[in-house]
PDB file of C-alpha atoms in Angstrom:
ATOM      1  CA  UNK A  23     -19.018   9.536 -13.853  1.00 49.00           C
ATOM      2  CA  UNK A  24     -21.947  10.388 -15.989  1.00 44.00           C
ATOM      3  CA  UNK A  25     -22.607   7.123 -17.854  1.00 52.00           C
ATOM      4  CA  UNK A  26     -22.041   5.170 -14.416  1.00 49.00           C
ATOM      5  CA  UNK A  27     -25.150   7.935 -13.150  1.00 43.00           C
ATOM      6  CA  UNK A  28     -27.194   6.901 -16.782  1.00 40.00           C
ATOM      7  CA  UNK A  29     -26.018   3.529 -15.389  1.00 47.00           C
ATOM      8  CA  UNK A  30     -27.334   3.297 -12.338  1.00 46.00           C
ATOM      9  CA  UNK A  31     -30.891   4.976 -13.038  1.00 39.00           C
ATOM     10  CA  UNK A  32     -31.350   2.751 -15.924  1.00 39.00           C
ATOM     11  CA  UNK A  33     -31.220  -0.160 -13.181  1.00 45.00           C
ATOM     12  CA  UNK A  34     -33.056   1.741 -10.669  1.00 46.00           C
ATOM     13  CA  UNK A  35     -30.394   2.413  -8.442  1.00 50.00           C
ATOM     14  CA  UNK A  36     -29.898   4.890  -5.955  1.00 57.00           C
ATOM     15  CA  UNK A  37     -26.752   6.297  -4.497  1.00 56.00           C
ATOM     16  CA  UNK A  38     -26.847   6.966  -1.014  1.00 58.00           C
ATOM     17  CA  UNK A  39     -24.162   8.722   0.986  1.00 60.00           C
ATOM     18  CA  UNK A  40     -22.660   7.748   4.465  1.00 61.00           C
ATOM     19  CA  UNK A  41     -21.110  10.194   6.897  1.00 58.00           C
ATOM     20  CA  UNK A  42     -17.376   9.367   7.638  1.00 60.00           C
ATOM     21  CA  UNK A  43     -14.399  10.712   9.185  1.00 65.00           C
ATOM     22  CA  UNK A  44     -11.429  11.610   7.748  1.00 79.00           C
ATOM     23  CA  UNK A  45      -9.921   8.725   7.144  1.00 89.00           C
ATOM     24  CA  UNK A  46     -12.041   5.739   7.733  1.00 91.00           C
ATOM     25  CA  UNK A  47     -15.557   4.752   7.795  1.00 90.00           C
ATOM     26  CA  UNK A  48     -17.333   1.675   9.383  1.00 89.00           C
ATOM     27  CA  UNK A  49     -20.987   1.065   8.533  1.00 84.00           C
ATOM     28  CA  UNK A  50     -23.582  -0.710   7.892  1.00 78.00           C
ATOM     29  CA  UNK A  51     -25.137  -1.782   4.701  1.00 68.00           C
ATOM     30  CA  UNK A  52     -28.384  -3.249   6.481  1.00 63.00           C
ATOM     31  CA  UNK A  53     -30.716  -1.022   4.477  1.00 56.00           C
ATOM     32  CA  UNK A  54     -28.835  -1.866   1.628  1.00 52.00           C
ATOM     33  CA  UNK A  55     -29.264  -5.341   2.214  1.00 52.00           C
ATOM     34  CA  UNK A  56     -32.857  -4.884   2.321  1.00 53.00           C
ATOM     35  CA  UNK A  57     -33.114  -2.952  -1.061  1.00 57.00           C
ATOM     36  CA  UNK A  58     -31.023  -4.347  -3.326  1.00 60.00           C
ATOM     37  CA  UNK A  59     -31.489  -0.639  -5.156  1.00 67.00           C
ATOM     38  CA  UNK A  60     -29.411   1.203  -2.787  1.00 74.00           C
ATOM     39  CA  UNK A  61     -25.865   1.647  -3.566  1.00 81.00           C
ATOM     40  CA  UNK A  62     -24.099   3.221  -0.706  1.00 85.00           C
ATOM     41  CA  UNK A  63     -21.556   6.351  -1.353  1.00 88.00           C
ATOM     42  CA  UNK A  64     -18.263   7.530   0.886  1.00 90.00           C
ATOM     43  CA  UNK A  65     -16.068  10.160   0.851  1.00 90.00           C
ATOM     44  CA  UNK A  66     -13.033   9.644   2.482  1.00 90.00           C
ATOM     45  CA  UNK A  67      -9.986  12.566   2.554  1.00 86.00           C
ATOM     46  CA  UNK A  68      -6.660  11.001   3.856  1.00 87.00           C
ATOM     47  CA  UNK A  69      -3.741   9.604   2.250  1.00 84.00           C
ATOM     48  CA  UNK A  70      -4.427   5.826   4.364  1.00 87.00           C
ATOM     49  CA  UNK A  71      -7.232   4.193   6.018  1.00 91.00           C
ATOM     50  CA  UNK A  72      -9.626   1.516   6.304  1.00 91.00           C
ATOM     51  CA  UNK A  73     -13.189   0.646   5.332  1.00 91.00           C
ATOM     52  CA  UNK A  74     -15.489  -1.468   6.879  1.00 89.00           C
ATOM     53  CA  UNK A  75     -18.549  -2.811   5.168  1.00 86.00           C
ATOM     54  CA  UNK A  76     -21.313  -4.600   7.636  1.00 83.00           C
ATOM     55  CA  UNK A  77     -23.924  -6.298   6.660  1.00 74.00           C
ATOM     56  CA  UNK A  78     -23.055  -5.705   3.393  1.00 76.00           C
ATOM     57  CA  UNK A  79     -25.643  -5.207   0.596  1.00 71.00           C
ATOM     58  CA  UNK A  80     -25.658  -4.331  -3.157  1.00 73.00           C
ATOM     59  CA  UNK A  81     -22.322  -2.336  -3.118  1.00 83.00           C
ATOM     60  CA  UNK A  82     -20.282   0.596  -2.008  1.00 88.00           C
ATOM     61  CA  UNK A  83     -18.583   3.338  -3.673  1.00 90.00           C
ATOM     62  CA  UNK A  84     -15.630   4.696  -1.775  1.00 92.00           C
ATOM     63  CA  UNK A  85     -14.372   7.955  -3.290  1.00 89.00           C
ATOM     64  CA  UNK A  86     -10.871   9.140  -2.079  1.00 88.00           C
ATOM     65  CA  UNK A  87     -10.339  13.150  -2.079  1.00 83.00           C
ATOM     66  CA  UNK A  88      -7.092  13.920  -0.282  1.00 78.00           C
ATOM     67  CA  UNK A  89      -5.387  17.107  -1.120  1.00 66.00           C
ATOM     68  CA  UNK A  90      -2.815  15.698  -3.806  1.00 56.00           C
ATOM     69  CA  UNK A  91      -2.664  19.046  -5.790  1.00 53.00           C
ATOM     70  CA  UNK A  92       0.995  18.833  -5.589  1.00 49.00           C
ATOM     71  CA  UNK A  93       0.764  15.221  -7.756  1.00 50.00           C
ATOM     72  CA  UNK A  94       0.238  14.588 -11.074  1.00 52.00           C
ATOM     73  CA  UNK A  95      -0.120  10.820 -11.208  1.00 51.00           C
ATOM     74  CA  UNK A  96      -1.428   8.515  -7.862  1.00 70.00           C
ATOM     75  CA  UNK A  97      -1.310   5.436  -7.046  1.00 77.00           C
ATOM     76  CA  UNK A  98      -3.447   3.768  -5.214  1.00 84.00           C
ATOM     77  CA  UNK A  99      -3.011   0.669  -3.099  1.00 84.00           C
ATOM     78  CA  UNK A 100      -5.568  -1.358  -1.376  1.00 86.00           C
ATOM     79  CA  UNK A 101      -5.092  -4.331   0.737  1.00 88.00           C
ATOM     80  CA  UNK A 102      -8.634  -6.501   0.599  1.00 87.00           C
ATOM     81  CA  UNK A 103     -10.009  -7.667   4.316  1.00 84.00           C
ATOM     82  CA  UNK A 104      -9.609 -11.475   4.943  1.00 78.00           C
ATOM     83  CA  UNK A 105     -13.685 -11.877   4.513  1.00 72.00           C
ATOM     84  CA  UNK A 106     -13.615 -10.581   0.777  1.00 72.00           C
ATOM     85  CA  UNK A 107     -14.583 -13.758  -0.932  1.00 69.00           C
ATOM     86  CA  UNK A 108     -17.633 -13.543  -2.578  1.00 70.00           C
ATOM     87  CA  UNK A 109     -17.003 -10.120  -3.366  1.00 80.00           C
ATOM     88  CA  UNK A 110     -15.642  -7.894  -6.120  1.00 85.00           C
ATOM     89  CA  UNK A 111     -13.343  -4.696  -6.236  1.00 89.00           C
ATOM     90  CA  UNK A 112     -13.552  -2.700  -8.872  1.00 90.00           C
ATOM     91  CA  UNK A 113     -11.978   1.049  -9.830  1.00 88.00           C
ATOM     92  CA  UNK A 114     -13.941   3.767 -11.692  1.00 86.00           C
ATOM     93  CA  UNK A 115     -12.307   5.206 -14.536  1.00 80.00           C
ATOM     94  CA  UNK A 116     -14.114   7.767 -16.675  1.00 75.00           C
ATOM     95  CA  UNK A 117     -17.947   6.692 -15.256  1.00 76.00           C
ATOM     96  CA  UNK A 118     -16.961   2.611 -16.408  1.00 84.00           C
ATOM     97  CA  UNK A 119     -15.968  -0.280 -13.699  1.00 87.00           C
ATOM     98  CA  UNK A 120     -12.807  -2.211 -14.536  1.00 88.00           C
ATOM     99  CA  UNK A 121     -12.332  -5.284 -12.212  1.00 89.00           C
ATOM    100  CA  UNK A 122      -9.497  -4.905 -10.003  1.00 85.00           C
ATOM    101  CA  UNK A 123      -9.845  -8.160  -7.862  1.00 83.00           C
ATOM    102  CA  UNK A 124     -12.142 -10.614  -7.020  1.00 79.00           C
ATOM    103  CA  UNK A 125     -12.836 -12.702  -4.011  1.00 68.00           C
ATOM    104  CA  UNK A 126     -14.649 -15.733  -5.746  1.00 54.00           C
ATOM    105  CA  UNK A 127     -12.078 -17.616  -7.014  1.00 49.00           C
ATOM    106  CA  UNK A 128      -9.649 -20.209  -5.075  1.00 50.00           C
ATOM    107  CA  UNK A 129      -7.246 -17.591  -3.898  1.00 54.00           C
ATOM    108  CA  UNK A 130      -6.249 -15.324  -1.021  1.00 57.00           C
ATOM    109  CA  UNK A 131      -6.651 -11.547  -2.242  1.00 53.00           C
ATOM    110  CA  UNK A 132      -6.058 -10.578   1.790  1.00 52.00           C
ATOM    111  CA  UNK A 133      -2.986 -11.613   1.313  1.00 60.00           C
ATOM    112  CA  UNK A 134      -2.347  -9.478  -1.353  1.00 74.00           C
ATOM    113  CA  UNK A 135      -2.616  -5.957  -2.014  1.00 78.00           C
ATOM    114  CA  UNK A 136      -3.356  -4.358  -5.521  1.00 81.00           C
ATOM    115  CA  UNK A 137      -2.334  -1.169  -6.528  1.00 79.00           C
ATOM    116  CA  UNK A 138      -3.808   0.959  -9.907  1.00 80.00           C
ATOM    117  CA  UNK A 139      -2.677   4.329 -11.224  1.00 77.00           C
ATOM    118  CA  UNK A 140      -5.173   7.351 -10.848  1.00 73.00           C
ATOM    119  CA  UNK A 141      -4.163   9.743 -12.989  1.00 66.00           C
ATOM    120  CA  UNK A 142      -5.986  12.517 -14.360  1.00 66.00           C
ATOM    121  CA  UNK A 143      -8.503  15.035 -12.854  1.00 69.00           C
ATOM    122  CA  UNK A 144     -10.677  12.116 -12.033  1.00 74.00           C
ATOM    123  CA  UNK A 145     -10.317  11.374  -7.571  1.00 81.00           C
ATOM    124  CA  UNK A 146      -9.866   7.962  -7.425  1.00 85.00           C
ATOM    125  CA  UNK A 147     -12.990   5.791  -6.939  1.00 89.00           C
ATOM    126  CA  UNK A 148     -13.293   2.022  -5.683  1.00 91.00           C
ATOM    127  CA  UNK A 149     -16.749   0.432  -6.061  1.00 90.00           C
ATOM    128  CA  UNK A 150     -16.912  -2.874  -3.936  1.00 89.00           C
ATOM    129  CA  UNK A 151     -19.690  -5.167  -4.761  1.00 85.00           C
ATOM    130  CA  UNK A 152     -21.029  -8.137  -3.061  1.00 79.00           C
ATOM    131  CA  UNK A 153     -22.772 -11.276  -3.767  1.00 71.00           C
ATOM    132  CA  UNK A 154     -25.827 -12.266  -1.707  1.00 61.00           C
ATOM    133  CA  UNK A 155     -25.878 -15.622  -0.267  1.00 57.00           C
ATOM    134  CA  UNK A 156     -29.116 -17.714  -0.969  1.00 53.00           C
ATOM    135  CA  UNK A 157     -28.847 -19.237   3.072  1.00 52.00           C
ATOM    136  CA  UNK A 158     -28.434 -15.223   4.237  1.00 51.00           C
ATOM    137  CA  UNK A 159     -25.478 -15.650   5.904  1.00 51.00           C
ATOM    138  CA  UNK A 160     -23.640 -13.191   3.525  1.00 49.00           C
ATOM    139  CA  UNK A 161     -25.560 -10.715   5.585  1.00 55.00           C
ATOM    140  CA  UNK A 162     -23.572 -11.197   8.676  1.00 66.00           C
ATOM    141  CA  UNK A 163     -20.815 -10.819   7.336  1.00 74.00           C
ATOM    142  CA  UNK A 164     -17.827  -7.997   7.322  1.00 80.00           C
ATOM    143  CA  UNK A 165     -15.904  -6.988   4.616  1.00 83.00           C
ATOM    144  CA  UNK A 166     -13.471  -4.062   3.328  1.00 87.00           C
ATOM    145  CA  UNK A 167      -9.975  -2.625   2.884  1.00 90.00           C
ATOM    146  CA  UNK A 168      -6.886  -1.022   3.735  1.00 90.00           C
ATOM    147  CA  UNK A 169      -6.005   1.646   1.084  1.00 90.00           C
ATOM    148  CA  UNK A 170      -3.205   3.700   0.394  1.00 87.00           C
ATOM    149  CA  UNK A 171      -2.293   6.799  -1.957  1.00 82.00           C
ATOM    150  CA  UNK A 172       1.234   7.084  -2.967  1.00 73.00           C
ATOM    151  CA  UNK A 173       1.749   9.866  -4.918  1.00 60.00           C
ATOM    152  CA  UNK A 174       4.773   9.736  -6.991  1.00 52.00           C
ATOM    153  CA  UNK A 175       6.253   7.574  -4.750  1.00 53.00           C
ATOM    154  CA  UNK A 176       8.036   4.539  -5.576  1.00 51.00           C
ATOM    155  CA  UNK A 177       5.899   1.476  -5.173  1.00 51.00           C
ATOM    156  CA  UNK A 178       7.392  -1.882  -3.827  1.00 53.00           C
ATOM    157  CA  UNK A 179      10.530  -3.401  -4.827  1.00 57.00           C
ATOM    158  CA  UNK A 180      12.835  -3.091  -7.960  1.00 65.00           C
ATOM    159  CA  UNK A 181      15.444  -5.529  -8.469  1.00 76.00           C
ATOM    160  CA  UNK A 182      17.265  -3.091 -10.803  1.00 82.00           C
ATOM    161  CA  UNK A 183      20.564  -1.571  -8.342  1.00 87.00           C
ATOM    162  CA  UNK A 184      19.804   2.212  -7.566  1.00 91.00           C
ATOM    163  CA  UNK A 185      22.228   4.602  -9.243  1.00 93.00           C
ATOM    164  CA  UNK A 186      23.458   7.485  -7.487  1.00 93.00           C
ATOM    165  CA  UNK A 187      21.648   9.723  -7.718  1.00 93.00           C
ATOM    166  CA  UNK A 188      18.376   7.182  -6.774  1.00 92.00           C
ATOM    167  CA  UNK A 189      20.307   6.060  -3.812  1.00 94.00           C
ATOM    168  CA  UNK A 190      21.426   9.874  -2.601  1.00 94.00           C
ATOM    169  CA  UNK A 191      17.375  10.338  -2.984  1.00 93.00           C
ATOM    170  CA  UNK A 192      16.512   7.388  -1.161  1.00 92.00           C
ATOM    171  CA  UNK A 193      18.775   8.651   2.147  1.00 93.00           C
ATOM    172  CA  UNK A 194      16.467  11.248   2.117  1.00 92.00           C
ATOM    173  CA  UNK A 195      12.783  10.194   1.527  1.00 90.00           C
ATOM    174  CA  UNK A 196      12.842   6.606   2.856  1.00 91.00           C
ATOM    175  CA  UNK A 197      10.557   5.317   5.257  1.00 91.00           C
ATOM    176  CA  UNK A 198      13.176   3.546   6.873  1.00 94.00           C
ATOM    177  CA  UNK A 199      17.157   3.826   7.027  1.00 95.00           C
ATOM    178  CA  UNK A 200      18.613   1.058   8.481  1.00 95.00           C
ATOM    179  CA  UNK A 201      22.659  -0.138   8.421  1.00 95.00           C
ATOM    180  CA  UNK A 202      22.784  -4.189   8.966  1.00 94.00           C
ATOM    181  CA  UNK A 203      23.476  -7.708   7.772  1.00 94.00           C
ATOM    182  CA  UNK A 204      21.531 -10.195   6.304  1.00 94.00           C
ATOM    183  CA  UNK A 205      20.534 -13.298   8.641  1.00 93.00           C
ATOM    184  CA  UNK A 206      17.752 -14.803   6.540  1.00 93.00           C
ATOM    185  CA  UNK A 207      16.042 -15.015   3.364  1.00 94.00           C
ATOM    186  CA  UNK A 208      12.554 -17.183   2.940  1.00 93.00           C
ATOM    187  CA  UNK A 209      10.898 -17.345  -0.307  1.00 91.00           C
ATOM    188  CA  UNK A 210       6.620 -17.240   0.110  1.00 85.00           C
ATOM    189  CA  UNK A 211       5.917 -18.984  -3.763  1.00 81.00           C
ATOM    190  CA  UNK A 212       2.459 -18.159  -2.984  1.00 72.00           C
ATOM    191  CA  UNK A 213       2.758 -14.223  -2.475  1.00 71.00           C
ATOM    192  CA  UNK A 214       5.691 -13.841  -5.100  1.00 77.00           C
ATOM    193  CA  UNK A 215       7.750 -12.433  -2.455  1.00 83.00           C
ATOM    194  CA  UNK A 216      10.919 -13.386  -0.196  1.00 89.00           C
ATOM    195  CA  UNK A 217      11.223 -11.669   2.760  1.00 92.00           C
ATOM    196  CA  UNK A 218      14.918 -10.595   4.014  1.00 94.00           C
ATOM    197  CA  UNK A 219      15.538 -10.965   7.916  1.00 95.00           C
ATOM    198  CA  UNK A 220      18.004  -8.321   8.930  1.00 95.00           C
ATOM    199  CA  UNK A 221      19.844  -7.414  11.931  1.00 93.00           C
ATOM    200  CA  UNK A 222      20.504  -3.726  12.196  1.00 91.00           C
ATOM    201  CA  UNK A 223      23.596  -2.461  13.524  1.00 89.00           C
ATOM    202  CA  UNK A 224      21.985   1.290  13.518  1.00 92.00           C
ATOM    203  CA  UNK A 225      18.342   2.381  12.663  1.00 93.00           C
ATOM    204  CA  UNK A 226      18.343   5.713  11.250  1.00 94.00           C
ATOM    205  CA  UNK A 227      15.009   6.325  10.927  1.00 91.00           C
ATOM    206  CA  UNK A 228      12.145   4.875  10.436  1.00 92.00           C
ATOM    207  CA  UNK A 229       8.357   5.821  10.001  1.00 87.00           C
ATOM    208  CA  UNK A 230       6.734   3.246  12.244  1.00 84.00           C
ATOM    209  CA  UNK A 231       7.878   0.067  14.495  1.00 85.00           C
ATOM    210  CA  UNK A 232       9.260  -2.883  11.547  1.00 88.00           C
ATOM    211  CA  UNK A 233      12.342  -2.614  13.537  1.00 91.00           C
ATOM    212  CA  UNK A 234      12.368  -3.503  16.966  1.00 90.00           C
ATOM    213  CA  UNK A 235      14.539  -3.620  19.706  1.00 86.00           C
ATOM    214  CA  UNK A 236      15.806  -6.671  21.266  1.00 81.00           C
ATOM    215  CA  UNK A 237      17.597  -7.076  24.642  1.00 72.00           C
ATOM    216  CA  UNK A 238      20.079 -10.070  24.345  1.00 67.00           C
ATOM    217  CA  UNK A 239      23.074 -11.034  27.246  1.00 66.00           C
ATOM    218  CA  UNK A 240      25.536  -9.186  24.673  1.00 65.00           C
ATOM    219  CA  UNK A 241      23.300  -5.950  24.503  1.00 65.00           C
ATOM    220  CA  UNK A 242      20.366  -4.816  22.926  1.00 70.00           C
ATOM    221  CA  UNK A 243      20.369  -5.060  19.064  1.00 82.00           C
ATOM    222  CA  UNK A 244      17.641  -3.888  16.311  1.00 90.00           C
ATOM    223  CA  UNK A 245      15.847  -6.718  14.112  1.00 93.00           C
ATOM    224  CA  UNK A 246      13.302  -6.844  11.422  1.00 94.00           C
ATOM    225  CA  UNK A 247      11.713  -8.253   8.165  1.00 94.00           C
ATOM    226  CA  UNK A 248      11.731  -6.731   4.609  1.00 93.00           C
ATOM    227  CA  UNK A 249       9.289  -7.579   2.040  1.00 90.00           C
ATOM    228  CA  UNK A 250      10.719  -7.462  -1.976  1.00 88.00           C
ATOM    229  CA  UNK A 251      10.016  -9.306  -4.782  1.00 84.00           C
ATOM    230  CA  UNK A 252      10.316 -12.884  -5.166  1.00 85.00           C
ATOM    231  CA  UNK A 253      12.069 -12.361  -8.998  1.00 85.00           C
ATOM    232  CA  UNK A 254      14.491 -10.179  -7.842  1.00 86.00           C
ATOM    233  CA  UNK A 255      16.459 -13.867  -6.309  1.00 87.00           C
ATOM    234  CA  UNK A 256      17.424 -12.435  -3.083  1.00 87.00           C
ATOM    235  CA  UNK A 257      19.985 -14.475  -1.285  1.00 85.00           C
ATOM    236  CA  UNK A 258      21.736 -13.975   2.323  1.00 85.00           C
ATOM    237  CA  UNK A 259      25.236 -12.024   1.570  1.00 82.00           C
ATOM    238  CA  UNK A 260      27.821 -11.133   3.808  1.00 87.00           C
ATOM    239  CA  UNK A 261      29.141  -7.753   5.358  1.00 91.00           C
ATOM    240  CA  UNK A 262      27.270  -4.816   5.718  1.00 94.00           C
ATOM    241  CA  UNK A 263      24.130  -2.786   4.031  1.00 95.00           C
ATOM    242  CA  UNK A 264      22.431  -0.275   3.882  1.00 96.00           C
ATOM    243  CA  UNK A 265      18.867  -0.776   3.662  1.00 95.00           C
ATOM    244  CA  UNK A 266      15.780   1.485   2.599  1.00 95.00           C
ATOM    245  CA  UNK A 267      12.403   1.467   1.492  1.00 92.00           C
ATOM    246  CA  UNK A 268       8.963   2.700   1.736  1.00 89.00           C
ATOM    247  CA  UNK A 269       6.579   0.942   4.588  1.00 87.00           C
ATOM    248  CA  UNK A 270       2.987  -0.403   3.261  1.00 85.00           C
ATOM    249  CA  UNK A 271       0.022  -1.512   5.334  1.00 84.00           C
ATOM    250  CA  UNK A 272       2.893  -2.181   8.418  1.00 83.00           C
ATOM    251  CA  UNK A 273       5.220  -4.365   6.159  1.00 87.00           C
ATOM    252  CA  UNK A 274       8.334  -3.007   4.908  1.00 90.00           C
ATOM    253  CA  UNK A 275       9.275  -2.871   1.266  1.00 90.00           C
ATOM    254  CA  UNK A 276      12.891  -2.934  -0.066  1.00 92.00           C
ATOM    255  CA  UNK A 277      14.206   0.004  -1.804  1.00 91.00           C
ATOM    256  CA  UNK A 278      17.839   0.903  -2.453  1.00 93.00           C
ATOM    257  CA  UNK A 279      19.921  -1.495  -0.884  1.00 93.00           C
ATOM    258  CA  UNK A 280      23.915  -0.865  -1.441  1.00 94.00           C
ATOM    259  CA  UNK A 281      26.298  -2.414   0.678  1.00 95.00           C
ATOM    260  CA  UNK A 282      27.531   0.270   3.400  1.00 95.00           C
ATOM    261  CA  UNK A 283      31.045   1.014   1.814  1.00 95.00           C
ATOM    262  CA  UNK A 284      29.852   1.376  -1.858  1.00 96.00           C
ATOM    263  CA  UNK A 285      27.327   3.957   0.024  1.00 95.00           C
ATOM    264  CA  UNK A 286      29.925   5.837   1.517  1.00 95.00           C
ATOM    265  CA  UNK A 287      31.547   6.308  -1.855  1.00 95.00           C
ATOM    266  CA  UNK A 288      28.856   7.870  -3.293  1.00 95.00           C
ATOM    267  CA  UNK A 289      27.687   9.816  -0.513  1.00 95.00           C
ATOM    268  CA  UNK A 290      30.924  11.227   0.282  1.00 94.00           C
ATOM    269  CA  UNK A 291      31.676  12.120  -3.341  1.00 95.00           C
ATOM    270  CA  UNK A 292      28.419  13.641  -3.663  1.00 94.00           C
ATOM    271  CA  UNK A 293      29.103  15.545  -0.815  1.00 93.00           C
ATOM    272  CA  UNK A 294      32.463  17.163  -1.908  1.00 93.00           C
ATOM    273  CA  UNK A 295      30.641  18.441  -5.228  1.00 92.00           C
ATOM    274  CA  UNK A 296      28.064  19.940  -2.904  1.00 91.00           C
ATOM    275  CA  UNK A 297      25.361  17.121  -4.705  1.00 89.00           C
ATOM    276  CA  UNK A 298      23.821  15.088  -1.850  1.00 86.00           C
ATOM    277  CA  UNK A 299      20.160  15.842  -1.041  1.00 84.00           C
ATOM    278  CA  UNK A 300      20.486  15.730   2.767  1.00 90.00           C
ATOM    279  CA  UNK A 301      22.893  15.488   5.308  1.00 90.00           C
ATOM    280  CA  UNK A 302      23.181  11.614   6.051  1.00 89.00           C
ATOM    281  CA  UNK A 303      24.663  10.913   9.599  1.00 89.00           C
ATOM    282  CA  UNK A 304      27.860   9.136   9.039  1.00 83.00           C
ATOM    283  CA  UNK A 305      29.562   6.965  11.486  1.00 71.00           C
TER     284      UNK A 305
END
């Protein structure tokens, strides 16, 4: 942090902090827009949130300080607004900027979102920088983020099988538990990620709405759309599974994914030897 301070007054700039809530801020960078020395500062003390930039001028400096005394290493996540081009995202490591994404080039970073590790006694810092237009109309424009801080948790999709005792864990921390079948699988070359369409015979839990309830002349029946990796080669299968992951920016994210019998084995031994994590509703 000091050399980025030596930094900054060696180019005349001045930090200037915002008020903001707990978790997100919205405001506006007019005055930075008119001096191009101002560099605007905010504090933000949640786990997930949002940031939006208006009128955005030289560049903002987002500092997350949630209470993660309980977590050695972070992760951070952020997921870049769809009026990002032009500008540049980068993390603060040690008082030096390392580029974490850019908006100028041909692609779609909204439709991506980019995750670094924030470990040490450092809170994690992202510095978003923008590029005035010559014809002004930068200046009307709004830009920002989604973040996320993760913790220890697992991040995304592995296409390595859980073993047991990954899968007993998974039961319990999940975002969502859900038993189904596999109706779809679509392949996005773009993203670098194939999305799984599942029926669900029985939601357990989940942390928010991905699975929703349908009303159909048979009954009612629970669908939804799982995000994992496009090299892990998913392909529809048949019978049943049992489905879990972790939920990011409202998409969910495979996770252990047995099929329901091979579950059973495992939980049931586990169970016996007094091993299993939680108690797991069985039908």
């Amino acid at each position: 942090m000091l050399r980025l301070v030596i930094l900054m007054y060696m180019l005349g700039l001045q930090l200037r902090h915002c008020a903001a809530d707990l978790c997100n801020w919205t405001g506006s960078g007019f005055a930075a827009a008119v001096d191009s020395r101002i560099v605007l500062q905010v504090r933000l003390r949640c786990t997930e949130g949002s940031v939006r930039w208006i009128y955005p001028g030289q560049a903002l400096r987002v500092v997350l300080e949630p209470n993660l005394s309980s977590a050695r290493r972070t992760t951070v996540c952020i997921k870049p607004s769809p009026s990002l081009r032009g500008a540049s995202v980068f993390i603060e490591r040690s008082g030096e900027l390392e580029l974490l994404v850019t908006g100028g080039g041909g692609g779609r970073p909204e439709q991506q979102v980019f995750c670094f590790r924030a470990d040490g006694p450092h809170r994690p810092v992202i510095y978003l920088q923008s590029s005035p237009q010559s014809d002004g109309a930068w200046s009307r424009r709004t830009m920002g983020f989604r973040y996320e801080l993760l913790g220890n948790r697992r991040i995304y999709s592995s296409c390595r099988p859980c073993n047991d005792t990954e899968l007993l864990m998974a039961v319990c921390n999940s975002d969502f538990v859900v038993r189904g079948s596999i109706k779809n699988v679509s392949h996005d070359s773009a993203r670098q990620t194939s999305l799984v369409a599942v029926a669900a015979a029985r939601v357990y839990w989940q942390r928010s709405g991905v699975f929703e309830q349908q009303a159909s002349t048979s009954g009612s029946s629970w669908h939804g759309c799982i995000h994992t990796l496009l090299q892990c080669h998913v392909q529809p299968g048949d019978g049943e599974f049992l489905f879990t992951g972790s939920e990011h920016f409202g998409e969910a994210w495979l996770g252990c994914a047995p099929r329901y019998k091979d579950f059973l084995s495992v939980y049931q031994t586990a169970w016996a030897a007094r091993r299993n994590s939680c108690d797991f509703p069985l039908d």
